[in-house]
Amino acid sequence: MLLPAEAEVARQLRRYRAWERLMLAAPADRTVRATFEDSGYTLCVLMGKRCAREAADAAERFLRQGAAAFLHEPEPNGRMRTHRGTRRLPFTARRTTAGR
């Protein structure tokens, strides 16, 4: 499992929190809302979460505990977050040399 650089996590978390404050101050501003949602999406991708709030919490834990502790903490479903092998996709088409 690849982990993001701590500097990048910190930068994206600061960006997300800054846009969150602006969005709370001006919720009707579509530009602010769009940029806030974009920053949340970036944080989700960076931290591997589906929800921006979960991603922000994970980023804070990542920065507070470090990468090694972050990898070995339990997920909300009780499973440990460890390296998993690559998932193999089902084989749907066979390649043949016929017709070449």
PDB file of N, CA and C in Angstrom:
ATOM      1  N   MET A   1       0.850  -1.180   0.000  1.00  0.00           N
ATOM      2  CA  MET A   1       0.000   0.000   0.000  1.00  0.00           C
ATOM      3  C   MET A   1       0.888   1.233   0.000  1.00  0.00           C
ATOM      4  N   LEU A   2       0.641   2.108  -0.924  1.00  0.00           N
ATOM      5  CA  LEU A   2       1.381   3.361  -0.979  1.00  0.00           C
ATOM      6  C   LEU A   2       0.752   4.366  -0.021  1.00  0.00           C
ATOM      7  N   LEU A   3       1.586   5.087   0.653  1.00  0.00           N
ATOM      8  CA  LEU A   3       1.111   6.117   1.571  1.00  0.00           C
ATOM      9  C   LEU A   3       1.501   7.490   1.025  1.00  0.00           C
ATOM     10  N   PRO A   4       0.646   8.475   1.239  1.00  0.00           N
ATOM     11  CA  PRO A   4       0.985   9.823   0.768  1.00  0.00           C
ATOM     12  C   PRO A   4       2.084  10.439   1.627  1.00  0.00           C
ATOM     13  N   ALA A   5       2.758  11.403   1.065  1.00  0.00           N
ATOM     14  CA  ALA A   5       3.783  12.133   1.814  1.00  0.00           C
ATOM     15  C   ALA A   5       3.100  12.986   2.885  1.00  0.00           C
ATOM     16  N   GLU A   6       3.709  13.057   4.046  1.00  0.00           N
ATOM     17  CA  GLU A   6       3.115  13.814   5.150  1.00  0.00           C
ATOM     18  C   GLU A   6       2.925  15.279   4.787  1.00  0.00           C
ATOM     19  N   ALA A   7       3.865  15.846   4.046  1.00  0.00           N
ATOM     20  CA  ALA A   7       3.752  17.256   3.657  1.00  0.00           C
ATOM     21  C   ALA A   7       2.528  17.473   2.769  1.00  0.00           C
ATOM     22  N   GLU A   8       2.261  16.530   1.873  1.00  0.00           N
ATOM     23  CA  GLU A   8       1.099  16.655   0.988  1.00  0.00           C
ATOM     24  C   GLU A   8      -0.199  16.489   1.763  1.00  0.00           C
ATOM     25  N   VAL A   9      -0.227  15.557   2.712  1.00  0.00           N
ATOM     26  CA  VAL A   9      -1.424  15.385   3.544  1.00  0.00           C
ATOM     27  C   VAL A   9      -1.689  16.659   4.335  1.00  0.00           C
ATOM     28  N   ALA A  10      -0.652  17.223   4.923  1.00  0.00           N
ATOM     29  CA  ALA A  10      -0.809  18.454   5.702  1.00  0.00           C
ATOM     30  C   ALA A  10      -1.303  19.598   4.824  1.00  0.00           C
ATOM     31  N   ARG A  11      -0.751  19.708   3.616  1.00  0.00           N
ATOM     32  CA  ARG A  11      -1.154  20.783   2.697  1.00  0.00           C
ATOM     33  C   ARG A  11      -2.613  20.634   2.283  1.00  0.00           C
ATOM     34  N   GLN A  12      -3.026  19.433   1.945  1.00  0.00           N
ATOM     35  CA  GLN A  12      -4.411  19.216   1.517  1.00  0.00           C
ATOM     36  C   GLN A  12      -5.395  19.371   2.677  1.00  0.00           C
ATOM     37  N   LEU A  13      -4.983  18.969   3.869  1.00  0.00           N
ATOM     38  CA  LEU A  13      -5.845  19.144   5.040  1.00  0.00           C
ATOM     39  C   LEU A  13      -6.022  20.626   5.354  1.00  0.00           C
ATOM     40  N   ARG A  14      -4.959  21.417   5.271  1.00  0.00           N
ATOM     41  CA  ARG A  14      -5.071  22.873   5.478  1.00  0.00           C
ATOM     42  C   ARG A  14      -5.986  23.496   4.435  1.00  0.00           C
ATOM     43  N   ARG A  15      -5.839  23.062   3.189  1.00  0.00           N
ATOM     44  CA  ARG A  15      -6.683  23.581   2.098  1.00  0.00           C
ATOM     45  C   ARG A  15      -8.145  23.236   2.356  1.00  0.00           C
ATOM     46  N   TYR A  16      -8.419  21.998   2.744  1.00  0.00           N
ATOM     47  CA  TYR A  16      -9.790  21.572   3.019  1.00  0.00           C
ATOM     48  C   TYR A  16     -10.396  22.382   4.163  1.00  0.00           C
ATOM     49  N   ARG A  17      -9.654  22.553   5.254  1.00  0.00           N
ATOM     50  CA  ARG A  17     -10.162  23.302   6.417  1.00  0.00           C
ATOM     51  C   ARG A  17     -10.392  24.780   6.070  1.00  0.00           C
ATOM     52  N   ALA A  18      -9.516  25.376   5.267  1.00  0.00           N
ATOM     53  CA  ALA A  18      -9.690  26.778   4.878  1.00  0.00           C
ATOM     54  C   ALA A  18     -10.956  26.948   4.044  1.00  0.00           C
ATOM     55  N   TRP A  19     -11.175  26.065   3.068  1.00  0.00           N
ATOM     56  CA  TRP A  19     -12.376  26.157   2.248  1.00  0.00           C
ATOM     57  C   TRP A  19     -13.624  25.798   3.044  1.00  0.00           C
ATOM     58  N   GLU A  20     -13.482  24.947   4.037  1.00  0.00           N
ATOM     59  CA  GLU A  20     -14.616  24.621   4.911  1.00  0.00           C
ATOM     60  C   GLU A  20     -15.076  25.872   5.672  1.00  0.00           C
ATOM     61  N   ARG A  21     -14.113  26.624   6.199  1.00  0.00           N
ATOM     62  CA  ARG A  21     -14.462  27.863   6.908  1.00  0.00           C
ATOM     63  C   ARG A  21     -15.137  28.864   5.979  1.00  0.00           C
ATOM     64  N   LEU A  22     -14.600  28.996   4.763  1.00  0.00           N
ATOM     65  CA  LEU A  22     -15.204  29.923   3.798  1.00  0.00           C
ATOM     66  C   LEU A  22     -16.603  29.472   3.397  1.00  0.00           C
ATOM     67  N   MET A  23     -16.791  28.179   3.238  1.00  0.00           N
ATOM     68  CA  MET A  23     -18.100  27.663   2.841  1.00  0.00           C
ATOM     69  C   MET A  23     -19.121  27.870   3.959  1.00  0.00           C
ATOM     70  N   LEU A  24     -18.708  27.710   5.191  1.00  0.00           N
ATOM     71  CA  LEU A  24     -19.617  27.948   6.310  1.00  0.00           C
ATOM     72  C   LEU A  24     -19.962  29.424   6.442  1.00  0.00           C
ATOM     73  N   ALA A  25     -19.043  30.295   6.053  1.00  0.00           N
ATOM     74  CA  ALA A  25     -19.294  31.736   6.111  1.00  0.00           C
ATOM     75  C   ALA A  25     -20.193  32.207   4.967  1.00  0.00           C
ATOM     76  N   ALA A  26     -20.099  31.551   3.816  1.00  0.00           N
ATOM     77  CA  ALA A  26     -20.898  31.957   2.650  1.00  0.00           C
ATOM     78  C   ALA A  26     -21.462  30.715   1.955  1.00  0.00           C
ATOM     79  N   PRO A  27     -22.458  30.055   2.554  1.00  0.00           N
ATOM     80  CA  PRO A  27     -22.961  28.801   1.978  1.00  0.00           C
ATOM     81  C   PRO A  27     -23.659  28.958   0.634  1.00  0.00           C
ATOM     82  N   ALA A  28     -24.117  30.151   0.292  1.00  0.00           N
ATOM     83  CA  ALA A  28     -24.817  30.358  -0.976  1.00  0.00           C
ATOM     84  C   ALA A  28     -23.873  30.601  -2.150  1.00  0.00           C
ATOM     85  N   ASP A  29     -22.611  30.843  -1.874  1.00  0.00           N
ATOM     86  CA  ASP A  29     -21.634  31.117  -2.930  1.00  0.00           C
ATOM     87  C   ASP A  29     -21.266  29.805  -3.630  1.00  0.00           C
ATOM     88  N   ARG A  30     -21.665  29.683  -4.883  1.00  0.00           N
ATOM     89  CA  ARG A  30     -21.454  28.431  -5.622  1.00  0.00           C
ATOM     90  C   ARG A  30     -19.980  28.151  -5.895  1.00  0.00           C
ATOM     91  N   THR A  31     -19.211  29.180  -6.118  1.00  0.00           N
ATOM     92  CA  THR A  31     -17.783  28.994  -6.382  1.00  0.00           C
ATOM     93  C   THR A  31     -17.081  28.451  -5.145  1.00  0.00           C
ATOM     94  N   VAL A  32     -17.397  29.016  -3.992  1.00  0.00           N
ATOM     95  CA  VAL A  32     -16.797  28.552  -2.735  1.00  0.00           C
ATOM     96  C   VAL A  32     -17.220  27.116  -2.466  1.00  0.00           C
ATOM     97  N   ARG A  33     -18.500  26.813  -2.661  1.00  0.00           N
ATOM     98  CA  ARG A  33     -18.991  25.456  -2.416  1.00  0.00           C
ATOM     99  C   ARG A  33     -18.309  24.448  -3.343  1.00  0.00           C
ATOM    100  N   ALA A  34     -18.174  24.802  -4.614  1.00  0.00           N
ATOM    101  CA  ALA A  34     -17.545  23.888  -5.572  1.00  0.00           C
ATOM    102  C   ALA A  34     -16.085  23.627  -5.219  1.00  0.00           C
ATOM    103  N   THR A  35     -15.386  24.676  -4.827  1.00  0.00           N
ATOM    104  CA  THR A  35     -13.977  24.513  -4.466  1.00  0.00           C
ATOM    105  C   THR A  35     -13.840  23.714  -3.175  1.00  0.00           C
ATOM    106  N   PHE A  36     -14.753  23.920  -2.225  1.00  0.00           N
ATOM    107  CA  PHE A  36     -14.758  23.140  -0.996  1.00  0.00           C
ATOM    108  C   PHE A  36     -14.983  21.664  -1.300  1.00  0.00           C
ATOM    109  N   GLU A  37     -15.952  21.365  -2.148  1.00  0.00           N
ATOM    110  CA  GLU A  37     -16.223  19.976  -2.510  1.00  0.00           C
ATOM    111  C   GLU A  37     -15.046  19.353  -3.258  1.00  0.00           C
ATOM    112  N   ASP A  38     -14.394  20.142  -4.089  1.00  0.00           N
ATOM    113  CA  ASP A  38     -13.220  19.662  -4.807  1.00  0.00           C
ATOM    114  C   ASP A  38     -12.080  19.339  -3.847  1.00  0.00           C
ATOM    115  N   SER A  39     -11.883  20.185  -2.862  1.00  0.00           N
ATOM    116  CA  SER A  39     -10.816  19.931  -1.881  1.00  0.00           C
ATOM    117  C   SER A  39     -11.141  18.699  -1.039  1.00  0.00           C
ATOM    118  N   GLY A  40     -12.426  18.501  -0.747  1.00  0.00           N
ATOM    119  CA  GLY A  40     -12.836  17.300  -0.018  1.00  0.00           C
ATOM    120  C   GLY A  40     -12.603  16.042  -0.829  1.00  0.00           C
ATOM    121  N   TYR A  41     -12.904  16.103  -2.121  1.00  0.00           N
ATOM    122  CA  TYR A  41     -12.683  14.959  -2.998  1.00  0.00           C
ATOM    123  C   TYR A  41     -11.191  14.620  -3.062  1.00  0.00           C
ATOM    124  N   THR A  42     -10.352  15.637  -3.193  1.00  0.00           N
ATOM    125  CA  THR A  42      -8.910  15.410  -3.243  1.00  0.00           C
ATOM    126  C   THR A  42      -8.422  14.741  -1.970  1.00  0.00           C
ATOM    127  N   LEU A  43      -8.925  15.177  -0.830  1.00  0.00           N
ATOM    128  CA  LEU A  43      -8.549  14.572   0.440  1.00  0.00           C
ATOM    129  C   LEU A  43      -9.039  13.125   0.523  1.00  0.00           C
ATOM    130  N   CYS A  44     -10.228  12.850  -0.005  1.00  0.00           N
ATOM    131  CA  CYS A  44     -10.754  11.480  -0.020  1.00  0.00           C
ATOM    132  C   CYS A  44      -9.843  10.556  -0.825  1.00  0.00           C
ATOM    133  N   VAL A  45      -9.439  11.011  -1.993  1.00  0.00           N
ATOM    134  CA  VAL A  45      -8.569  10.197  -2.843  1.00  0.00           C
ATOM    135  C   VAL A  45      -7.221   9.987  -2.167  1.00  0.00           C
ATOM    136  N   LEU A  46      -6.694  11.016  -1.569  1.00  0.00           N
ATOM    137  CA  LEU A  46      -5.395  10.945  -0.918  1.00  0.00           C
ATOM    138  C   LEU A  46      -5.397   9.973   0.265  1.00  0.00           C
ATOM    139  N   MET A  47      -6.494   9.973   1.027  1.00  0.00           N
ATOM    140  CA  MET A  47      -6.559   9.151   2.237  1.00  0.00           C
ATOM    141  C   MET A  47      -7.289   7.822   2.030  1.00  0.00           C
ATOM    142  N   GLY A  48      -7.873   7.628   0.861  1.00  0.00           N
ATOM    143  CA  GLY A  48      -8.555   6.367   0.589  1.00  0.00           C
ATOM    144  C   GLY A  48      -9.870   6.228   1.321  1.00  0.00           C
ATOM    145  N   LYS A  49     -10.596   7.312   1.466  1.00  0.00           N
ATOM    146  CA  LYS A  49     -11.884   7.313   2.161  1.00  0.00           C
ATOM    147  C   LYS A  49     -12.984   7.725   1.212  1.00  0.00           C
ATOM    148  N   ARG A  50     -14.229   7.405   1.566  1.00  0.00           N
ATOM    149  CA  ARG A  50     -15.368   7.740   0.718  1.00  0.00           C
ATOM    150  C   ARG A  50     -16.055   9.039   1.129  1.00  0.00           C
ATOM    151  N   CYS A  51     -15.790   9.504   2.316  1.00  0.00           N
ATOM    152  CA  CYS A  51     -16.457  10.686   2.857  1.00  0.00           C
ATOM    153  C   CYS A  51     -15.383  11.713   3.224  1.00  0.00           C
ATOM    154  N   ALA A  52     -15.643  12.984   2.924  1.00  0.00           N
ATOM    155  CA  ALA A  52     -14.648  14.022   3.193  1.00  0.00           C
ATOM    156  C   ALA A  52     -14.369  14.163   4.690  1.00  0.00           C
ATOM    157  N   ARG A  53     -15.391  14.026   5.507  1.00  0.00           N
ATOM    158  CA  ARG A  53     -15.157  14.123   6.962  1.00  0.00           C
ATOM    159  C   ARG A  53     -14.283  12.978   7.456  1.00  0.00           C
ATOM    160  N   GLU A  54     -14.534  11.766   6.957  1.00  0.00           N
ATOM    161  CA  GLU A  54     -13.688  10.629   7.324  1.00  0.00           C
ATOM    162  C   GLU A  54     -12.259  10.857   6.844  1.00  0.00           C
ATOM    163  N   ALA A  55     -12.127  11.408   5.643  1.00  0.00           N
ATOM    164  CA  ALA A  55     -10.796  11.676   5.091  1.00  0.00           C
ATOM    165  C   ALA A  55     -10.057  12.713   5.926  1.00  0.00           C
ATOM    166  N   ALA A  56     -10.757  13.748   6.368  1.00  0.00           N
ATOM    167  CA  ALA A  56     -10.131  14.774   7.207  1.00  0.00           C
ATOM    168  C   ALA A  56      -9.704  14.181   8.550  1.00  0.00           C
ATOM    169  N   ASP A  57     -10.557  13.350   9.139  1.00  0.00           N
ATOM    170  CA  ASP A  57     -10.196  12.684  10.402  1.00  0.00           C
ATOM    171  C   ASP A  57      -8.990  11.767  10.196  1.00  0.00           C
ATOM    172  N   ALA A  58      -9.004  11.011   9.094  1.00  0.00           N
ATOM    173  CA  ALA A  58      -7.888  10.111   8.807  1.00  0.00           C
ATOM    174  C   ALA A  58      -6.604  10.895   8.580  1.00  0.00           C
ATOM    175  N   ALA A  59      -6.695  12.026   7.909  1.00  0.00           N
ATOM    176  CA  ALA A  59      -5.513  12.856   7.673  1.00  0.00           C
ATOM    177  C   ALA A  59      -4.957  13.386   8.990  1.00  0.00           C
ATOM    178  N   GLU A  60      -5.837  13.801   9.885  1.00  0.00           N
ATOM    179  CA  GLU A  60      -5.375  14.283  11.190  1.00  0.00           C
ATOM    180  C   GLU A  60      -4.700  13.160  11.984  1.00  0.00           C
ATOM    181  N   ARG A  61      -5.286  11.957  11.960  1.00  0.00           N
ATOM    182  CA  ARG A  61      -4.660  10.812  12.640  1.00  0.00           C
ATOM    183  C   ARG A  61      -3.319  10.471  11.999  1.00  0.00           C
ATOM    184  N   PHE A  62      -3.275  10.509  10.669  1.00  0.00           N
ATOM    185  CA  PHE A  62      -2.044  10.209   9.934  1.00  0.00           C
ATOM    186  C   PHE A  62      -0.930  11.167  10.344  1.00  0.00           C
ATOM    187  N   LEU A  63      -1.255  12.442  10.441  1.00  0.00           N
ATOM    188  CA  LEU A  63      -0.243  13.434  10.803  1.00  0.00           C
ATOM    189  C   LEU A  63       0.137  13.338  12.282  1.00  0.00           C
ATOM    190  N   ARG A  64      -0.813  13.001  13.114  1.00  0.00           N
ATOM    191  CA  ARG A  64      -0.554  12.914  14.553  1.00  0.00           C
ATOM    192  C   ARG A  64       0.239  11.657  14.906  1.00  0.00           C
ATOM    193  N   GLN A  65      -0.119  10.505  14.319  1.00  0.00           N
ATOM    194  CA  GLN A  65       0.464   9.227  14.708  1.00  0.00           C
ATOM    195  C   GLN A  65       1.626   8.781  13.836  1.00  0.00           C
ATOM    196  N   GLY A  66       1.686   9.286  12.635  1.00  0.00           N
ATOM    197  CA  GLY A  66       2.704   8.837  11.704  1.00  0.00           C
ATOM    198  C   GLY A  66       2.178   7.714  10.835  1.00  0.00           C
ATOM    199  N   ALA A  67       2.905   7.413   9.788  1.00  0.00           N
ATOM    200  CA  ALA A  67       2.454   6.452   8.792  1.00  0.00           C
ATOM    201  C   ALA A  67       2.374   5.037   9.343  1.00  0.00           C
ATOM    202  N   ALA A  68       3.346   4.609  10.141  1.00  0.00           N
ATOM    203  CA  ALA A  68       3.360   3.235  10.639  1.00  0.00           C
ATOM    204  C   ALA A  68       2.156   2.958  11.530  1.00  0.00           C
ATOM    205  N   ALA A  69       1.844   3.862  12.420  1.00  0.00           N
ATOM    206  CA  ALA A  69       0.692   3.677  13.306  1.00  0.00           C
ATOM    207  C   ALA A  69      -0.617   3.755  12.524  1.00  0.00           C
ATOM    208  N   PHE A  70      -0.643   4.606  11.518  1.00  0.00           N
ATOM    209  CA  PHE A  70      -1.853   4.749  10.702  1.00  0.00           C
ATOM    210  C   PHE A  70      -2.174   3.450   9.972  1.00  0.00           C
ATOM    211  N   LEU A  71      -1.160   2.755   9.498  1.00  0.00           N
ATOM    212  CA  LEU A  71      -1.374   1.499   8.772  1.00  0.00           C
ATOM    213  C   LEU A  71      -1.939   0.397   9.657  1.00  0.00           C
ATOM    214  N   HIS A  72      -1.592   0.390  10.909  1.00  0.00           N
ATOM    215  CA  HIS A  72      -1.956  -0.720  11.781  1.00  0.00           C
ATOM    216  C   HIS A  72      -3.104  -0.415  12.733  1.00  0.00           C
ATOM    217  N   GLU A  73      -3.811   0.663  12.520  1.00  0.00           N
ATOM    218  CA  GLU A  73      -4.966   0.943  13.362  1.00  0.00           C
ATOM    219  C   GLU A  73      -6.191   0.240  12.796  1.00  0.00           C
ATOM    220  N   PRO A  74      -7.133  -0.143  13.625  1.00  0.00           N
ATOM    221  CA  PRO A  74      -8.318  -0.832  13.108  1.00  0.00           C
ATOM    222  C   PRO A  74      -9.225   0.109  12.327  1.00  0.00           C
ATOM    223  N   GLU A  75      -9.866  -0.426  11.297  1.00  0.00           N
ATOM    224  CA  GLU A  75     -10.847   0.332  10.538  1.00  0.00           C
ATOM    225  C   GLU A  75     -12.143   0.347  11.333  1.00  0.00           C
ATOM    226  N   PRO A  76     -13.116   1.197  10.956  1.00  0.00           N
ATOM    227  CA  PRO A  76     -14.373   1.243  11.690  1.00  0.00           C
ATOM    228  C   PRO A  76     -15.110  -0.095  11.742  1.00  0.00           C
ATOM    229  N   ASN A  77     -14.883  -0.967  10.759  1.00  0.00           N
ATOM    230  CA  ASN A  77     -15.560  -2.258  10.760  1.00  0.00           C
ATOM    231  C   ASN A  77     -14.830  -3.295  11.616  1.00  0.00           C
ATOM    232  N   GLY A  78     -13.753  -2.914  12.286  1.00  0.00           N
ATOM    233  CA  GLY A  78     -13.035  -3.801  13.183  1.00  0.00           C
ATOM    234  C   GLY A  78     -11.855  -4.513  12.544  1.00  0.00           C
ATOM    235  N   ARG A  79     -11.729  -4.474  11.230  1.00  0.00           N
ATOM    236  CA  ARG A  79     -10.613  -5.119  10.558  1.00  0.00           C
ATOM    237  C   ARG A  79      -9.366  -4.258  10.690  1.00  0.00           C
ATOM    238  N   MET A  80      -8.227  -4.908  10.609  1.00  0.00           N
ATOM    239  CA  MET A  80      -6.971  -4.174  10.654  1.00  0.00           C
ATOM    240  C   MET A  80      -6.644  -3.659   9.263  1.00  0.00           C
ATOM    241  N   ARG A  81      -6.097  -2.472   9.187  1.00  0.00           N
ATOM    242  CA  ARG A  81      -5.702  -1.878   7.916  1.00  0.00           C
ATOM    243  C   ARG A  81      -4.278  -2.330   7.625  1.00  0.00           C
ATOM    244  N   THR A  82      -4.140  -3.386   6.857  1.00  0.00           N
ATOM    245  CA  THR A  82      -2.822  -3.913   6.522  1.00  0.00           C
ATOM    246  C   THR A  82      -2.711  -4.005   5.010  1.00  0.00           C
ATOM    247  N   HIS A  83      -1.532  -4.300   4.550  1.00  0.00           N
ATOM    248  CA  HIS A  83      -1.316  -4.427   3.108  1.00  0.00           C
ATOM    249  C   HIS A  83      -2.068  -5.651   2.609  1.00  0.00           C
ATOM    250  N   ARG A  84      -2.820  -5.458   1.570  1.00  0.00           N
ATOM    251  CA  ARG A  84      -3.531  -6.570   0.951  1.00  0.00           C
ATOM    252  C   ARG A  84      -2.924  -6.810  -0.420  1.00  0.00           C
ATOM    253  N   GLY A  85      -2.920  -8.044  -0.839  1.00  0.00           N
ATOM    254  CA  GLY A  85      -2.418  -8.374  -2.173  1.00  0.00           C
ATOM    255  C   GLY A  85      -3.315  -7.759  -3.232  1.00  0.00           C
ATOM    256  N   THR A  86      -2.828  -7.720  -4.431  1.00  0.00           N
ATOM    257  CA  THR A  86      -3.633  -7.144  -5.493  1.00  0.00           C
ATOM    258  C   THR A  86      -4.806  -8.058  -5.780  1.00  0.00           C
ATOM    259  N   ARG A  87      -5.896  -7.489  -6.064  1.00  0.00           N
ATOM    260  CA  ARG A  87      -7.105  -8.252  -6.353  1.00  0.00           C
ATOM    261  C   ARG A  87      -7.102  -8.627  -7.827  1.00  0.00           C
ATOM    262  N   ARG A  88      -7.326  -9.892  -8.098  1.00  0.00           N
ATOM    263  CA  ARG A  88      -7.343 -10.359  -9.474  1.00  0.00           C
ATOM    264  C   ARG A  88      -8.746 -10.231 -10.031  1.00  0.00           C
ATOM    265  N   LEU A  89      -8.832  -9.706 -11.219  1.00  0.00           N
ATOM    266  CA  LEU A  89     -10.114  -9.587 -11.888  1.00  0.00           C
ATOM    267  C   LEU A  89     -10.444 -10.895 -12.581  1.00  0.00           C
ATOM    268  N   PRO A  90     -11.731 -11.203 -12.723  1.00  0.00           N
ATOM    269  CA  PRO A  90     -12.080 -12.459 -13.385  1.00  0.00           C
ATOM    270  C   PRO A  90     -11.642 -12.440 -14.844  1.00  0.00           C
ATOM    271  N   PHE A  91     -11.212 -13.600 -15.291  1.00  0.00           N
ATOM    272  CA  PHE A  91     -10.769 -13.730 -16.678  1.00  0.00           C
ATOM    273  C   PHE A  91     -12.000 -13.878 -17.551  1.00  0.00           C
ATOM    274  N   THR A  92     -12.230 -12.942 -18.449  1.00  0.00           N
ATOM    275  CA  THR A  92     -13.454 -12.961 -19.247  1.00  0.00           C
ATOM    276  C   THR A  92     -13.216 -13.320 -20.705  1.00  0.00           C
ATOM    277  N   ALA A  93     -12.052 -13.102 -21.214  1.00  0.00           N
ATOM    278  CA  ALA A  93     -11.792 -13.395 -22.623  1.00  0.00           C
ATOM    279  C   ALA A  93     -10.436 -14.062 -22.761  1.00  0.00           C
ATOM    280  N   ARG A  94     -10.398 -15.106 -23.523  1.00  0.00           N
ATOM    281  CA  ARG A  94      -9.138 -15.796 -23.747  1.00  0.00           C
ATOM    282  C   ARG A  94      -8.516 -15.324 -25.051  1.00  0.00           C
ATOM    283  N   ARG A  95      -7.236 -15.146 -25.020  1.00  0.00           N
ATOM    284  CA  ARG A  95      -6.539 -14.766 -26.242  1.00  0.00           C
ATOM    285  C   ARG A  95      -6.153 -16.030 -26.997  1.00  0.00           C
ATOM    286  N   THR A  96      -6.367 -16.000 -28.245  1.00  0.00           N
ATOM    287  CA  THR A  96      -5.959 -17.121 -29.090  1.00  0.00           C
ATOM    288  C   THR A  96      -5.097 -16.622 -30.220  1.00  0.00           C
ATOM    289  N   THR A  97      -4.371 -17.528 -30.794  1.00  0.00           N
ATOM    290  CA  THR A  97      -3.533 -17.155 -31.930  1.00  0.00           C
ATOM    291  C   THR A  97      -4.248 -17.408 -33.243  1.00  0.00           C
ATOM    292  N   ALA A  98      -5.456 -17.949 -33.179  1.00  0.00           N
ATOM    293  CA  ALA A  98      -6.213 -18.222 -34.395  1.00  0.00           C
ATOM    294  C   ALA A  98      -6.572 -16.914 -35.095  1.00  0.00           C
ATOM    295  N   GLY A  99      -6.518 -16.914 -36.402  1.00  0.00           N
ATOM    296  CA  GLY A  99      -6.907 -15.746 -37.159  1.00  0.00           C
ATOM    297  C   GLY A  99      -5.814 -14.730 -37.340  1.00  0.00           C
ATOM    298  N   ARG A 100      -4.620 -15.041 -36.951  1.00  0.00           N
ATOM    299  CA  ARG A 100      -3.519 -14.079 -37.118  1.00  0.00           C
ATOM    300  C   ARG A 100      -2.780 -14.318 -38.371  1.00  0.00           C
TER     301      ARG A 100
END
